[in-house]
Coordinates of C-alpha atoms and ligand atoms in Angstrom, one line a residue:
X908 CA 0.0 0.0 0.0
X909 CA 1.1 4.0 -0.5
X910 CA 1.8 5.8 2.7
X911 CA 3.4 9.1 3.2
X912 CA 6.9 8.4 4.8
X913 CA 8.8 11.2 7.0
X914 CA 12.6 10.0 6.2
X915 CA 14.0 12.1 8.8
X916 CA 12.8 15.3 10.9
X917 CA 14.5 18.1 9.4
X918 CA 10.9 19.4 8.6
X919 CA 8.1 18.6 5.6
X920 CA 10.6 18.1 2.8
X921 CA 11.4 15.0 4.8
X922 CA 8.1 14.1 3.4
X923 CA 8.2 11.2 0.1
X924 CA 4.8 8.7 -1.1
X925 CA 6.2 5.0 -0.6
X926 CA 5.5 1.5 -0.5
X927 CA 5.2 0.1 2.7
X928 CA 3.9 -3.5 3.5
X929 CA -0.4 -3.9 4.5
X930 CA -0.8 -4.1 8.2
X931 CA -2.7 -7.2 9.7
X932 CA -4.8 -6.9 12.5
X933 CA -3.8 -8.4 16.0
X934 CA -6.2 -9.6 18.7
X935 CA -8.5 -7.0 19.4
X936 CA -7.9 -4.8 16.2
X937 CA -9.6 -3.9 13.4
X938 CA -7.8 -2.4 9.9
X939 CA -9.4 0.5 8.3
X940 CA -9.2 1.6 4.4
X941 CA -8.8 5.4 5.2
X942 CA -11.3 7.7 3.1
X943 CA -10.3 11.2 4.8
X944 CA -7.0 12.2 6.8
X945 CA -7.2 15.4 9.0
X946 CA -3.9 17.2 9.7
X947 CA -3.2 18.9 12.8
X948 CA -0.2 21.2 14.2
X949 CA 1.1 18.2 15.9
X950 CA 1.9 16.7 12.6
X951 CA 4.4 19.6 11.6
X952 CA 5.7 19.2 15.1
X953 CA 6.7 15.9 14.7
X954 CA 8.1 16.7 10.8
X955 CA 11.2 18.6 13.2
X956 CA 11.6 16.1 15.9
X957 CA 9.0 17.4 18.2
X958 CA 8.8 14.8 19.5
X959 CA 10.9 12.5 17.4
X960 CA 9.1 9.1 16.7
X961 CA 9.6 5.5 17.5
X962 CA 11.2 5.0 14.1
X963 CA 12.2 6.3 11.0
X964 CA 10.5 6.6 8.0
X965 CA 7.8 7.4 10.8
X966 CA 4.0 7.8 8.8
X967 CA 2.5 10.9 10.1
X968 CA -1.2 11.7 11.0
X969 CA -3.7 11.4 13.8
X970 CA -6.8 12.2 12.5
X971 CA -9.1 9.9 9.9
X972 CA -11.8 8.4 8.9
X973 CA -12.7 4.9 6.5
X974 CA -14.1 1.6 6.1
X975 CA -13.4 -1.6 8.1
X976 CA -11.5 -4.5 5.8
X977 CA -10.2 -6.2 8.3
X978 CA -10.8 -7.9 11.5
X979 CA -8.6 -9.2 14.3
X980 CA -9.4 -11.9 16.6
X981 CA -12.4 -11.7 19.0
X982 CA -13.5 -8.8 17.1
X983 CA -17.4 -9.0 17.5
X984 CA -18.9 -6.0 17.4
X985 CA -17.6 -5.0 13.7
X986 CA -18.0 -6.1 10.6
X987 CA -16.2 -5.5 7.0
X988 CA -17.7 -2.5 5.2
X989 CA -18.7 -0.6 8.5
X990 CA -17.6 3.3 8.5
X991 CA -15.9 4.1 11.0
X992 CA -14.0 7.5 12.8
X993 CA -10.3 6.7 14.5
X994 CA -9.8 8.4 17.8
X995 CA -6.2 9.0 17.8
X996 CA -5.3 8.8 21.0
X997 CA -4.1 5.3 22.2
X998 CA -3.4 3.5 25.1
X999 CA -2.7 -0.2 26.9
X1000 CA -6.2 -0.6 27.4
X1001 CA -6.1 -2.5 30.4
X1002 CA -4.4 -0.2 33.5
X1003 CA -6.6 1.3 36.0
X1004 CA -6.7 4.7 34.4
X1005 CA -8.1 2.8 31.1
X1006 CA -10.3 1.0 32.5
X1007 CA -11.5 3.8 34.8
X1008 CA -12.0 6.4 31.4
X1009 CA -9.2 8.4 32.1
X1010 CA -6.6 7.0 29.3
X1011 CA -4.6 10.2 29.2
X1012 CA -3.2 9.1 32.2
X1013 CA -2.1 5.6 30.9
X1014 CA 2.0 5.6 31.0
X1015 CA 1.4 4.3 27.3
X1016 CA -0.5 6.9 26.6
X1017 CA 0.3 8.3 22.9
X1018 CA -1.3 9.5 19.2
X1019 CA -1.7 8.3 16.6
X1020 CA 1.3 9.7 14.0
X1021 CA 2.9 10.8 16.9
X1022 CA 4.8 8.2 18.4
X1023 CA 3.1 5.1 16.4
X1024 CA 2.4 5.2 12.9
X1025 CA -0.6 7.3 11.8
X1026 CA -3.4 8.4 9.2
X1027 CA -1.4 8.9 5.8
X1028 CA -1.6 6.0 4.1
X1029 CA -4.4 4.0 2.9
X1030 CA -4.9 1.2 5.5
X1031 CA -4.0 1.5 9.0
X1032 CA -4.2 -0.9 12.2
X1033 CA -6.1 0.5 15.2
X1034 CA -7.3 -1.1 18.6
X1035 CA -11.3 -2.0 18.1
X1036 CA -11.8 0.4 20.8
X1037 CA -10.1 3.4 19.1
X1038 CA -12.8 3.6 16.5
X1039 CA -16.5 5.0 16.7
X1040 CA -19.0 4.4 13.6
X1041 CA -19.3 7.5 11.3
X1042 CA -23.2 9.0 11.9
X1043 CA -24.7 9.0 8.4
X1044 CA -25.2 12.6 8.3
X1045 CA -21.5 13.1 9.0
X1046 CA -19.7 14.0 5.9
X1047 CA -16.7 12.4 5.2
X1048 CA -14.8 16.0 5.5
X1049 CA -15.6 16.5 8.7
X1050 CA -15.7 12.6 10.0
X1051 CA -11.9 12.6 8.9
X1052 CA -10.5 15.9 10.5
X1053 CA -12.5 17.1 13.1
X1054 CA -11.3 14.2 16.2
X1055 CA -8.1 15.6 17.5
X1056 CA -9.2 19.1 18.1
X1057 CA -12.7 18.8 19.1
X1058 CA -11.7 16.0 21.3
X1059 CA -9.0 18.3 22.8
X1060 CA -11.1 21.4 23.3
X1061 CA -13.7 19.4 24.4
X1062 CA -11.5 18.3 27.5
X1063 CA -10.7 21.5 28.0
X1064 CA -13.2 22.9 29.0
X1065 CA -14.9 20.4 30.8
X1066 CA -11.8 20.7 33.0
X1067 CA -12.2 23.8 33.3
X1068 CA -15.8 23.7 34.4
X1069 CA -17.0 26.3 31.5
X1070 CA -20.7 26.6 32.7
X1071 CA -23.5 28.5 29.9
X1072 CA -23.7 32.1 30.8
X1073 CA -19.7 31.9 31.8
X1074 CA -17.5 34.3 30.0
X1075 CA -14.9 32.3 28.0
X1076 CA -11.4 34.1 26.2
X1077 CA -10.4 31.9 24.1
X1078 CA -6.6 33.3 23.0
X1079 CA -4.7 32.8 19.5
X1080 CA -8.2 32.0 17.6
X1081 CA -6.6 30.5 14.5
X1082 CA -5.7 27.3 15.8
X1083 CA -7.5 24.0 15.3
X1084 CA -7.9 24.0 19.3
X1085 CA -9.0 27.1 19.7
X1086 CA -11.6 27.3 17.5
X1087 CA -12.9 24.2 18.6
X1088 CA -13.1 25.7 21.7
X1089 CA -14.7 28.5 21.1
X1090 CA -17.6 27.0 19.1
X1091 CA -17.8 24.0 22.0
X1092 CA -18.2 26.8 24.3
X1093 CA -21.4 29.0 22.3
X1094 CA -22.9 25.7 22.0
X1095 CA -23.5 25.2 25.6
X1096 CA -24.2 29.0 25.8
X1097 CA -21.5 30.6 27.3
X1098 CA -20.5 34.2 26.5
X1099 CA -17.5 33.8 23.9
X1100 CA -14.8 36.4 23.3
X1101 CA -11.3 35.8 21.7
X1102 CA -8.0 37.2 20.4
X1103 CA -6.1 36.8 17.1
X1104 CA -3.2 39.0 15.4
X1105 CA -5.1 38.3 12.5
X1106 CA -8.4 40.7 11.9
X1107 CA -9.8 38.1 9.8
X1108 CA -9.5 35.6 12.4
X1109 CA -11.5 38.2 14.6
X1110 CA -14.0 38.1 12.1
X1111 CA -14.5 34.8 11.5
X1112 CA -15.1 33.9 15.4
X1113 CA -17.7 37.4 15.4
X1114 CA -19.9 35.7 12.8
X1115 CA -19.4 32.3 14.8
X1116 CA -20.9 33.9 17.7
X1117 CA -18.5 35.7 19.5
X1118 CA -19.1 38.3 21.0
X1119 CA -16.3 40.5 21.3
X1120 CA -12.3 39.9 19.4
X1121 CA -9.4 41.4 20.4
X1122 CA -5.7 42.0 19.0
X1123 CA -3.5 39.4 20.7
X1124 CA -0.7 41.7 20.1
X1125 CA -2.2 44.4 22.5
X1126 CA -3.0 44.7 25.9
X1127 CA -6.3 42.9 25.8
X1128 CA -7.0 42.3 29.5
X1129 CA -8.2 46.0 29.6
X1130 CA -10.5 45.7 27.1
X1131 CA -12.0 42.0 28.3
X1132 CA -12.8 43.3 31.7
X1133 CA -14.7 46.3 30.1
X1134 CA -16.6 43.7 28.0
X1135 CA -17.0 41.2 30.3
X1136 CA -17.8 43.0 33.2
X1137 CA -15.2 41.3 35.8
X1138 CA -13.2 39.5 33.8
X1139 CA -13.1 36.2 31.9
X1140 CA -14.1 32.9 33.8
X1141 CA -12.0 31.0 31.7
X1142 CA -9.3 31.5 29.7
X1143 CA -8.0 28.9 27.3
X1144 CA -4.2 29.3 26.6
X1145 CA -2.4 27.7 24.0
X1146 CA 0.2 30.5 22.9
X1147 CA 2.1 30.8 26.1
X1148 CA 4.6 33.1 26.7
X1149 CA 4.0 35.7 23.7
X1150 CA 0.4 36.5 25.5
X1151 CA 0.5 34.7 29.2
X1152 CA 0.8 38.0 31.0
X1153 CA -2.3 39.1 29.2
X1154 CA -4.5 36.2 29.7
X1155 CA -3.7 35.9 33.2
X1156 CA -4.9 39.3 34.5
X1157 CA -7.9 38.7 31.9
X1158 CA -9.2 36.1 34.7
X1159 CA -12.2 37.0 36.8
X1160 CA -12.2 36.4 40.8
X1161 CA -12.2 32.8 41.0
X1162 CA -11.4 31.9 37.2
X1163 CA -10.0 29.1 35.5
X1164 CA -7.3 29.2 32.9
X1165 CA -6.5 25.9 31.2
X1166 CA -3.3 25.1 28.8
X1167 CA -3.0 22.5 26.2
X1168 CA -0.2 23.9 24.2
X1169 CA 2.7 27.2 24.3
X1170 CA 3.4 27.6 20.5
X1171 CA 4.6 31.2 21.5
X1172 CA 7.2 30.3 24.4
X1173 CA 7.4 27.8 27.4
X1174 CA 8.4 29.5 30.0
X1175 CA 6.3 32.4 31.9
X1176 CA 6.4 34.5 34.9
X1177 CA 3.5 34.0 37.7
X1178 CA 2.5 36.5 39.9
X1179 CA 1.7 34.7 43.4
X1180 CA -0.1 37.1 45.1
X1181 CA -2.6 37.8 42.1
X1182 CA -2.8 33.8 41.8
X1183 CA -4.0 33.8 45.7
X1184 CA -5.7 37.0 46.2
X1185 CA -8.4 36.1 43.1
X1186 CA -8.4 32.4 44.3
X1187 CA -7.0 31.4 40.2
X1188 CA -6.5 27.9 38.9
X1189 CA -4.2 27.0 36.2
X1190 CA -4.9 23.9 34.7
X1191 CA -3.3 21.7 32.2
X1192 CA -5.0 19.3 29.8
X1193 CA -3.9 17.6 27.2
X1194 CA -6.2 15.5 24.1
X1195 CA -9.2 13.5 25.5
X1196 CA -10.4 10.5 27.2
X1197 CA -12.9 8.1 25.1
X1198 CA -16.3 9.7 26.8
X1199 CA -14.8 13.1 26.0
X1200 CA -14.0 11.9 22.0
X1201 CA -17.7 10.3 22.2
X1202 CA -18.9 13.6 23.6
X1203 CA -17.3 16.0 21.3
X1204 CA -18.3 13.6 18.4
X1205 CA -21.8 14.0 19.7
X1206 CA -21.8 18.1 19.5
X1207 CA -20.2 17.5 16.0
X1208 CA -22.7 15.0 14.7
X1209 CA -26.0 16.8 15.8
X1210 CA -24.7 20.1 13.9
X1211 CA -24.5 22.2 17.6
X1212 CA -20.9 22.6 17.1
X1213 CA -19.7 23.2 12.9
X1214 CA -16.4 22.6 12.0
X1215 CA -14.7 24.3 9.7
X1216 CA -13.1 23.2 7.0
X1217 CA -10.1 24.9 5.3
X1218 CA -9.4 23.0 2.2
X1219 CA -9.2 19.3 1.7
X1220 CA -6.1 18.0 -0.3
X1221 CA -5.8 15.1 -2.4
X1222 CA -3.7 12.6 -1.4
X1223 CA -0.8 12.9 -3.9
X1224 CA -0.9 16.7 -2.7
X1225 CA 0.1 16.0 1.2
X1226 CA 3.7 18.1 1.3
X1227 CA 0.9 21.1 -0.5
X1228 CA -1.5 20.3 2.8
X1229 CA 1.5 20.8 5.4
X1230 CA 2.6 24.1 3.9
X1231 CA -0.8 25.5 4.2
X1232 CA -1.0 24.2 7.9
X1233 CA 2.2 25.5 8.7
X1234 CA 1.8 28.8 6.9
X1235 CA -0.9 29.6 9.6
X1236 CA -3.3 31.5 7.0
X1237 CA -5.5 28.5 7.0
X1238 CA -8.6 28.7 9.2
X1239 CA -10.6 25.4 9.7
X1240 CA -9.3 21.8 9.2
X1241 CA -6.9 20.9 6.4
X1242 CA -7.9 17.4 5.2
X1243 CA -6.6 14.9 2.9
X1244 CA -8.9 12.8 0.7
X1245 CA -8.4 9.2 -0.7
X1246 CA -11.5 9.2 -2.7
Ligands
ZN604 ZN1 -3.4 2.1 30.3

């Protein structure tokens, strides 16, 4: 079968279609015959080593979508032809934190194209348990791309207890993550306000319900305590150190920022005092547990939460789909189709 193989991690021309043997199921698996790939900033991450994977040619990729052609052993519950959605993040399956829903504390805990091989190539092997069956109203667009972002934002705020009528400030808008978030959160009503550099990006969240956009670039802490009245009850970070300053005194009394990412620089300074004397938590979350996939795949599937798509790639075009993800202009997932 064609898969696209990352040679080494000096970055996306690293990238080359090859030839690579058809996976067989194990006990417990099932293979899918992908039909939509979803890329996701992790992916160019891991084209520069970030972090480096198991093994080289590594296949990239943690998002898809496709058709079972394969069973493994003891597989029941499937059958060939059923269309199904991969949750990309994996784990042993059988330590007390898997069997107790809470997976992304597994010590085996990884993602799909992260550490094991992922979603760009045309059949891939996946525990039984890591796929979902595809609603029938769920195009393949979305059924392919939306997982690892939804799923992520989806645990974010559930960690961070975003209740409807909550102010949310969701900061850096144009990420995958982000936006997720801040559509998860208007969907169970809370009051939505965010921050891009990019005007357009402002835009795009005002006619998706926000209420207020700010510059990232400028001292927007001001300007969400006027709109919000005392502040943001939760803030959901993923830039880091570029606008951590910012977001933090954006908190109300008592508010909650949570952190699933710091593409703008790790480290940060904390203020103590303000962190005691408002009674803040800072909390840190990373992708989902299997009831969280199920229950952003719920939002996504009964149309309460849209996802946007950016542009969906063939899949000879795959270096073309990383440029576009890494060149930031996109807005909405970047999928690749095998149709
Ligand atoms: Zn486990």
């Amino acid at each position: 079968m064609r898969a696209w193989l990352l040679d080494d991690t000096t970055g996306i021309d690293a990238l080359r279609l090859g030839e690579v043997p058809e996976p067989e199921p194990g006990p417990g698996d099932v293979r899918v015959r992908l039909r939509m790939a979803g890329l996701n900033h992790l992916d160019v991450w891991v084209t520069q080593g970030l972090p480096k994977p198991k093994s080289l040619p590594h296949i990239l990729g943690g998002d898809g979508a496709g058709v079972i052609d394969a069973l493994g052993e003891g597989i029941t519950n499937w059958a060939l032809g059923d269309e199904v959605i991969i949750n990309p993040s994996v784990s042993c399956g059988t330590c007390q934190f898997c069997t107790n829903d809470e997976m992304v504390f597994c010590s085996q805990f990884t993602i799909l194209g992260e550490r094991l091989p992922g979603t760009l190539t045309e059949s891939i092997v996946v525990p039984a348990s890591n796929v979902f069956r595809r609603p029938p109203s769920l195009s393949w667009d979305v059924a392919g791309t939306f997982g690892l972002a939804a799923s992520t934002a989806y645990r974010m705020l559930d960690r961070a207890g975003l209740q409807a009528g909550e102010s949310v400030l969701v900061v850096g808008i144009g990420g995958g993550v982000s936006s997720a978030a801040a559509l998860i959160a208007k969907a169970i009503d809370a009051r939505v306000f965010v921050t891009s550099r990019d005007p357009a990006k402002v835009d795009w969240a005002l006619t998706h319900g926000a209420e207020a956009g700010f510059d990232s670039g400028t001292e927007f802490a001001k300007a969400v305590k006027e709109a919000t009245g005392r502040g943001a009850n939760v803030v959901v970070e993923n830039v880091g150190e570029a606008t951590w300053a910012q977001s933090f005194r954006s908190l109300a009394p008592g508010g909650r920022m949570v952190i699933c990412g710091a593409t703008a620089g790790n480290k940060v300074e904390l203020s103590l005092p303000v962190l005691w004397f408002k009674q803040l938590e800072i909390i840190g979350s990373t992708m989902a547990n299997r009831s969280q996939f199920a229950a952003a795949l719920d939002l996504v599937s009964s149309g309460r939460v849209p996802v946007p798509i950016d542009r969906i790639f063939g899949f000879g075009q795959v270096p073309e789909a990383f440029r576009r993800l890494k060149s930031g202009k996109q807005m909405g997932k970047v999928g690749i189709s095998f149709a």
